[in-house]
Coordinates of N, CA and C in Angstrom, one line a residue:
M1 N 31.2 -23.3 -16.8 CA 30.0 -23.6 -16.1 C 29.3 -22.4 -15.7
P2 N 28.0 -22.2 -16.2 CA 27.3 -21.0 -15.9 C 26.9 -20.9 -14.4
N3 N 26.8 -19.7 -14.0 CA 26.3 -19.5 -12.6 C 24.8 -19.6 -12.6
I4 N 24.3 -20.6 -11.9 CA 22.9 -20.8 -11.8 C 22.4 -20.3 -10.4
K5 N 21.5 -19.4 -10.4 CA 21.0 -18.9 -9.1 C 19.9 -19.9 -8.6
V6 N 20.2 -20.4 -7.4 CA 19.3 -21.4 -6.8 C 18.2 -20.6 -6.0
Q7 N 17.0 -20.9 -6.3 CA 15.9 -20.2 -5.6 C 15.7 -21.0 -4.3
R8 N 15.7 -20.2 -3.2 CA 15.4 -20.8 -1.9 C 14.0 -20.3 -1.5
H9 N 13.0 -21.1 -1.9 CA 11.6 -20.7 -1.7 C 11.2 -20.8 -0.2
Y10 N 11.8 -21.6 0.6 CA 11.4 -21.9 1.9 C 12.3 -21.2 3.0
R11 N 13.3 -20.4 2.6 CA 14.1 -19.8 3.5 C 13.3 -18.7 4.3
P12 N 12.5 -17.9 3.7 CA 11.7 -16.9 4.5 C 10.8 -17.6 5.5
D13 N 10.3 -18.8 5.2 CA 9.4 -19.5 6.1 C 10.2 -20.0 7.3
L14 N 11.5 -20.3 7.2 CA 12.2 -20.7 8.4 C 12.4 -19.5 9.3
Y15 N 12.7 -18.3 8.8 CA 12.8 -17.1 9.6 C 11.4 -16.8 10.2
L16 N 10.4 -16.9 9.5 CA 9.0 -16.6 10.0 C 8.6 -17.6 11.1
F17 N 9.0 -18.8 10.9 CA 8.7 -19.8 12.0 C 9.4 -19.4 13.3
I18 N 10.6 -19.0 13.2 CA 11.3 -18.6 14.4 C 10.7 -17.4 15.0
V19 N 10.3 -16.4 14.2 CA 9.6 -15.2 14.7 C 8.3 -15.5 15.4
H20 N 7.5 -16.4 14.7 CA 6.2 -16.8 15.3 C 6.4 -17.6 16.6
A21 N 7.4 -18.4 16.6 CA 7.6 -19.2 17.9 C 8.0 -18.3 19.0
L22 N 8.9 -17.3 18.7 CA 9.2 -16.3 19.8 C 8.0 -15.5 20.2
L23 N 7.2 -15.1 19.3 CA 6.0 -14.3 19.6 C 5.0 -15.1 20.4
L24 N 4.9 -16.4 20.0 CA 4.0 -17.2 20.8 C 4.5 -17.4 22.2
A25 N 5.8 -17.6 22.4 CA 6.3 -17.8 23.7 C 6.2 -16.5 24.5
S26 N 6.4 -15.4 23.9 CA 6.3 -14.1 24.7 C 4.9 -13.8 25.0
S27 N 3.9 -14.1 24.1 CA 2.5 -13.8 24.5 C 2.0 -14.8 25.5
F28 N 2.5 -16.0 25.5 CA 2.2 -17.0 26.5 C 2.7 -16.6 27.9
T29 N 3.9 -16.1 27.9 CA 4.4 -15.6 29.2 C 3.7 -14.3 29.7
L30 N 3.3 -13.5 28.7 CA 2.5 -12.3 29.1 C 1.2 -12.7 29.7
I31 N 0.5 -13.7 29.1 CA -0.8 -14.0 29.7 C -0.6 -14.9 31.0
K32 N 0.5 -15.5 31.1 CA 0.8 -16.4 32.3 C 1.1 -15.5 33.5
F33 N 1.9 -14.4 33.3 CA 2.3 -13.6 34.4 C 1.4 -12.4 34.6
Y34 N 0.7 -11.9 33.6 CA -0.2 -10.7 33.7 C -1.5 -11.1 33.1
P35 N -2.2 -12.0 33.7 CA -3.6 -12.4 33.2 C -4.6 -11.3 33.5
H36 N -5.6 -11.2 32.7 CA -6.7 -10.4 33.1 C -7.7 -11.2 33.8
V37 N -8.1 -10.7 35.0 CA -9.1 -11.4 35.8 C -10.5 -11.0 35.4
I38 N -11.2 -12.0 34.9 CA -12.5 -11.7 34.4 C -13.5 -11.6 35.6
Q39 N -14.1 -10.4 35.7 CA -15.0 -10.3 36.9 C -16.5 -10.5 36.5
K40 N -16.8 -10.2 35.2 CA -18.2 -10.4 34.7 C -18.1 -10.9 33.3
P41 N -19.1 -11.6 32.8 CA -19.1 -12.0 31.4 C -19.0 -10.9 30.4
D42 N -18.2 -11.1 29.4 CA -18.0 -10.0 28.4 C -18.1 -10.7 27.0
M43 N -18.0 -9.8 26.0 CA -18.1 -10.2 24.6 C -16.8 -10.2 23.9
S44 N -15.7 -10.3 24.6 CA -14.4 -10.2 24.0 C -14.1 -11.4 23.0
G45 N -14.7 -12.6 23.3 CA -14.5 -13.7 22.4 C -15.0 -13.5 21.1
I46 N -16.2 -12.8 21.0 CA -16.7 -12.5 19.6 C -15.9 -11.5 18.9
F47 N -15.3 -10.6 19.6 CA -14.3 -9.6 19.0 C -13.2 -10.3 18.4
F48 N -12.5 -11.2 19.2 CA -11.4 -12.0 18.7 C -11.8 -12.8 17.5
M49 N -13.0 -13.4 17.5 CA -13.4 -14.3 16.4 C -13.7 -13.5 15.2
L50 N -14.3 -12.3 15.3 CA -14.6 -11.5 14.1 C -13.3 -11.0 13.5
I51 N -12.4 -10.5 14.3 CA -11.1 -10.0 13.7 C -10.4 -11.1 13.0
S52 N -10.3 -12.3 13.6 CA -9.6 -13.4 13.0 C -10.3 -13.9 11.7
I53 N -11.6 -14.0 11.7 CA -12.3 -14.4 10.5 C -12.2 -13.4 9.4
L54 N -12.3 -12.1 9.7 CA -12.1 -11.0 8.7 C -10.7 -11.0 8.1
G55 N -9.7 -11.2 9.0 CA -8.4 -11.3 8.5 C -8.1 -12.5 7.7
G56 N -8.8 -13.6 8.0 CA -8.7 -14.8 7.1 C -9.3 -14.6 5.8
I57 N -10.4 -13.9 5.7 CA -11.1 -13.6 4.4 C -10.2 -12.8 3.5
I58 N -9.6 -11.8 4.1 CA -8.7 -10.9 3.4 C -7.5 -11.7 2.9
A59 N -7.0 -12.6 3.8 CA -5.9 -13.5 3.4 C -6.2 -14.4 2.2
I60 N -7.5 -14.9 2.2 CA -7.9 -15.7 1.1 C -7.9 -15.0 -0.2
V61 N -8.3 -13.7 -0.2 CA -8.2 -12.9 -1.4 C -6.7 -12.7 -1.8
I62 N -5.9 -12.4 -0.9 CA -4.4 -12.3 -1.2 C -3.9 -13.6 -1.8
L63 N -4.2 -14.7 -1.2 CA -3.7 -16.0 -1.7 C -4.3 -16.3 -3.0
A64 N -5.6 -16.0 -3.3 CA -6.2 -16.3 -4.5 C -5.5 -15.6 -5.7
V65 N -5.0 -14.4 -5.4 CA -4.3 -13.6 -6.5 C -2.8 -14.0 -6.6
S66 N -2.2 -14.3 -5.5 CA -0.7 -14.5 -5.5 C -0.3 -16.0 -5.7
L67 N -1.0 -16.9 -5.2 CA -0.6 -18.3 -5.3 C -0.4 -18.8 -6.8
P68 N -1.3 -18.4 -7.7 CA -1.1 -18.9 -9.1 C 0.2 -18.3 -9.7
R69 N 0.7 -17.3 -9.1 CA 1.9 -16.6 -9.7 C 3.2 -17.3 -9.2
L70 N 3.1 -18.3 -8.3 CA 4.4 -18.9 -7.8 C 5.0 -19.8 -8.9
D71 N 6.2 -20.1 -8.7 CA 7.0 -20.9 -9.6 C 6.4 -22.3 -9.7
R72 N 6.1 -22.7 -11.0 CA 5.5 -24.0 -11.2 C 6.5 -25.1 -11.3
S73 N 7.7 -24.8 -11.4 CA 8.7 -25.8 -11.6 C 9.1 -26.5 -10.3
V74 N 8.8 -25.9 -9.2 CA 9.0 -26.5 -7.9 C 7.8 -27.3 -7.5
R75 N 8.1 -28.6 -7.1 CA 7.0 -29.5 -6.9 C 6.2 -29.1 -5.6
A76 N 4.9 -29.0 -5.7 CA 4.0 -28.7 -4.7 C 4.3 -27.5 -3.9
L77 N 4.8 -26.5 -4.6 CA 5.1 -25.2 -3.9 C 3.9 -24.5 -3.5
T78 N 2.9 -24.5 -4.4 CA 1.6 -23.8 -4.1 C 0.9 -24.3 -2.9
I79 N 0.7 -25.6 -2.9 CA 0.0 -26.2 -1.8 C 0.8 -26.1 -0.5
N80 N 2.1 -26.2 -0.5 CA 2.9 -26.0 0.7 C 2.8 -24.6 1.2
K81 N 2.8 -23.6 0.3 CA 2.7 -22.2 0.8 C 1.3 -22.0 1.3
F82 N 0.3 -22.6 0.7 CA -1.1 -22.5 1.2 C -1.2 -23.0 2.7
I83 N -0.6 -24.2 2.9 CA -0.6 -24.8 4.2 C 0.2 -23.9 5.2
L84 N 1.3 -23.4 4.8 CA 2.0 -22.5 5.6 C 1.3 -21.2 5.9
A85 N 0.5 -20.7 5.0 CA -0.4 -19.5 5.2 C -1.4 -19.9 6.3
L86 N -2.0 -21.1 6.2 CA -3.0 -21.5 7.3 C -2.3 -21.5 8.6
I87 N -1.1 -22.1 8.7 CA -0.4 -22.1 9.9 C 0.0 -20.7 10.5
Y88 N 0.3 -19.8 9.6 CA 0.6 -18.4 10.0 C -0.7 -17.8 10.5
W89 N -1.8 -18.1 9.9 CA -3.1 -17.5 10.4 C -3.5 -18.1 11.8
I90 N -3.3 -19.4 12.0 CA -3.6 -19.9 13.3 C -2.6 -19.4 14.3
S91 N -1.3 -19.3 14.0 CA -0.3 -18.8 14.9 C -0.6 -17.3 15.2
S92 N -0.9 -16.5 14.2 CA -1.2 -15.1 14.5 C -2.5 -14.9 15.3
T93 N -3.5 -15.7 15.1 CA -4.7 -15.6 15.8 C -4.4 -16.0 17.3
S94 N -3.6 -17.0 17.5 CA -3.4 -17.4 18.9 C -2.5 -16.3 19.6
I95 N -1.6 -15.7 18.9 CA -0.8 -14.6 19.5 C -1.7 -13.4 19.8
F96 N -2.6 -13.1 18.9 CA -3.6 -12.0 19.1 C -4.5 -12.3 20.3
I97 N -4.9 -13.5 20.4 CA -5.9 -13.8 21.5 C -5.1 -13.8 22.9
M98 N -3.9 -14.4 22.9 CA -3.2 -14.5 24.2 C -2.7 -13.1 24.6
A99 N -2.3 -12.2 23.7 CA -1.9 -10.9 24.0 C -3.1 -10.0 24.4
G100 N -4.3 -10.3 23.7 CA -5.5 -9.6 24.0 C -6.1 -9.9 25.3
Y101 N -5.8 -11.1 25.9 CA -6.4 -11.4 27.2 C -5.4 -11.1 28.3
S102 N -4.3 -10.4 28.0 CA -3.4 -10.0 29.1 C -4.0 -8.8 29.8
E103 N -3.4 -8.4 30.9 CA -3.9 -7.3 31.7 C -3.7 -6.0 30.9
F104 N -2.7 -5.9 30.1 CA -2.3 -4.6 29.5 C -3.2 -4.3 28.3
L105 N -3.6 -5.3 27.5 CA -4.3 -5.1 26.3 C -5.8 -5.6 26.3
F106 N -6.3 -5.9 27.4 CA -7.7 -6.4 27.4 C -8.7 -5.4 27.0
N107 N -9.5 -5.7 26.0 CA -10.5 -4.8 25.4 C -9.9 -3.5 24.9
N108 N -8.8 -3.6 24.4 CA -8.1 -2.5 23.7 C -8.1 -2.7 22.2
P109 N -8.7 -1.8 21.4 CA -8.7 -2.1 20.0 C -7.3 -2.1 19.3
L110 N -6.3 -1.5 20.0 CA -5.0 -1.5 19.5 C -4.4 -2.9 19.4
C111 N -5.0 -3.9 20.0 CA -4.4 -5.3 19.9 C -4.7 -5.8 18.5
I112 N -5.6 -5.2 17.8 CA -5.8 -5.6 16.4 C -4.5 -5.4 15.6
L113 N -3.7 -4.4 16.0 CA -2.4 -4.2 15.3 C -1.5 -5.3 15.5
I114 N -1.6 -6.1 16.6 CA -0.8 -7.2 16.8 C -1.1 -8.3 15.7
F115 N -2.3 -8.5 15.5 CA -2.7 -9.5 14.5 C -2.3 -9.1 13.1
V116 N -2.5 -7.8 12.8 CA -2.2 -7.3 11.4 C -0.7 -7.2 11.2
S117 N 0.1 -6.8 12.3 CA 1.5 -6.7 12.1 C 2.3 -8.0 12.1
V118 N 1.6 -9.1 12.5 CA 2.2 -10.4 12.5 C 1.8 -11.2 11.3
F119 N 0.5 -11.2 11.0 CA 0.0 -12.0 9.9 C 0.3 -11.6 8.5
Y120 N 0.0 -10.3 8.2 CA 0.1 -9.9 6.8 C 1.6 -9.7 6.4
P121 N 2.5 -9.3 7.2 CA 3.9 -9.4 6.8 C 4.4 -10.9 6.6
S122 N 3.8 -11.8 7.3 CA 4.1 -13.2 7.1 C 3.7 -13.6 5.7
L123 N 2.5 -13.2 5.3 CA 2.0 -13.6 4.0 C 2.9 -12.9 2.9
Y124 N 3.3 -11.6 3.2 CA 4.1 -10.9 2.2 C 5.5 -11.6 2.0
F125 N 6.2 -11.9 3.1 CA 7.5 -12.4 3.0 C 7.5 -13.9 2.5
S126 N 6.4 -14.6 2.8 CA 6.4 -16.0 2.5 C 5.9 -16.2 1.0
I127 N 4.9 -15.5 0.6 CA 4.3 -15.7 -0.7 C 4.5 -14.6 -1.7
I128 N 4.0 -13.4 -1.3 CA 4.0 -12.3 -2.3 C 5.4 -11.9 -2.8
K129 N 6.3 -12.0 -1.9 CA 7.7 -11.5 -2.3 C 8.3 -12.5 -3.3
I130 N 8.0 -13.8 -3.3 CA 8.6 -14.7 -4.3 C 7.7 -14.9 -5.5
A131 N 6.5 -14.5 -5.4 CA 5.6 -14.7 -6.5 C 5.9 -13.6 -7.6
D132 N 5.6 -14.0 -8.9 CA 5.8 -13.2 -10.0 C 4.6 -12.3 -10.2
M133 N 4.4 -11.3 -9.4 CA 3.2 -10.5 -9.4 C 3.3 -9.5 -10.6
R134 N 2.2 -9.3 -11.3 CA 2.1 -8.3 -12.3 C 1.4 -7.1 -11.8
K135 N 1.4 -6.0 -12.5 CA 0.7 -4.8 -12.1 C -0.8 -5.1 -12.1
K136 N -1.3 -5.9 -13.0 CA -2.7 -6.3 -13.1 C -3.1 -7.0 -11.8
D137 N -2.2 -7.9 -11.3 CA -2.5 -8.6 -10.1 C -2.7 -7.7 -8.9
W138 N -1.8 -6.7 -8.8 CA -1.9 -5.7 -7.7 C -3.2 -4.9 -7.8
L139 N -3.6 -4.6 -9.0 CA -4.8 -3.8 -9.2 C -6.0 -4.7 -8.8
I140 N -6.0 -5.9 -9.2 CA -7.1 -6.8 -8.8 C -7.2 -7.0 -7.3
M141 N -6.1 -7.2 -6.6 CA -6.1 -7.4 -5.2 C -6.5 -6.1 -4.5
G142 N -6.0 -4.9 -5.0 CA -6.4 -3.7 -4.4 C -7.9 -3.4 -4.6
G143 N -8.4 -3.7 -5.8 CA -9.8 -3.5 -6.0 C -10.7 -4.3 -5.1
I144 N -10.4 -5.6 -4.9 CA -11.2 -6.5 -4.1 C -11.1 -6.0 -2.6
L145 N -9.9 -5.7 -2.1 CA -9.7 -5.2 -0.8 C -10.4 -3.9 -0.6
G146 N -10.3 -3.0 -1.6 CA -11.0 -1.7 -1.5 C -12.5 -1.9 -1.5
G147 N -13.0 -2.9 -2.2 CA -14.5 -3.2 -2.1 C -14.9 -3.7 -0.7
F148 N -14.0 -4.5 -0.1 CA -14.3 -4.9 1.3 C -14.3 -3.7 2.2
M149 N -13.4 -2.8 2.1 CA -13.3 -1.6 2.9 C -14.6 -0.8 2.7
M150 N -15.0 -0.6 1.5 CA -16.3 0.1 1.2 C -17.5 -0.6 1.8
L151 N -17.5 -1.9 1.7 CA -18.6 -2.7 2.2 C -18.7 -2.5 3.8
F152 N -17.6 -2.5 4.5 CA -17.7 -2.4 5.9 C -17.7 -1.0 6.5
F153 N -17.1 -0.1 5.8 CA -16.9 1.3 6.4 C -17.8 2.3 5.7
L154 N -18.2 2.1 4.5 CA -19.0 3.1 3.8 C -20.4 3.3 4.5
P155 N -21.1 2.2 4.9 CA -22.4 2.4 5.5 C -22.4 3.2 6.8
K156 N -21.2 3.2 7.4 CA -21.1 3.9 8.7 C -21.0 5.5 8.4
L157 N -20.6 5.9 7.3 CA -20.5 7.3 7.0 C -21.9 7.8 6.7

């Protein structure tokens, strides 16, 4: 009887679910015990919205390149991974917002690192790591993301 390696496509998602749940709980306790008292109206909501939407646009590019490379023999793997990516985006955004409204990180641009360090590794471990990515796919993804970087940062120079 030959040894058949069973692919466990949803095992990283279980670990990521646990990590996201712990981070949601810790950011909720952070905002519950150390809330920022708003003394005057500010524009922090627009900051959170822009970072979340730009992160979602970059994630759509990553998903557009990597989702077609997933295993087609597993039933509904692509749509399930897309739904999980949406859940990771919502979870990462809420972690980002709750941590950003705490007393320690209010109006601190370093809280962007919270969103980036939670959301993009989730996409990597959930989708990109199990996808059969070619060198051409990495170049396409890098070119599109490089174009976004030039679009946003080159006019500032």
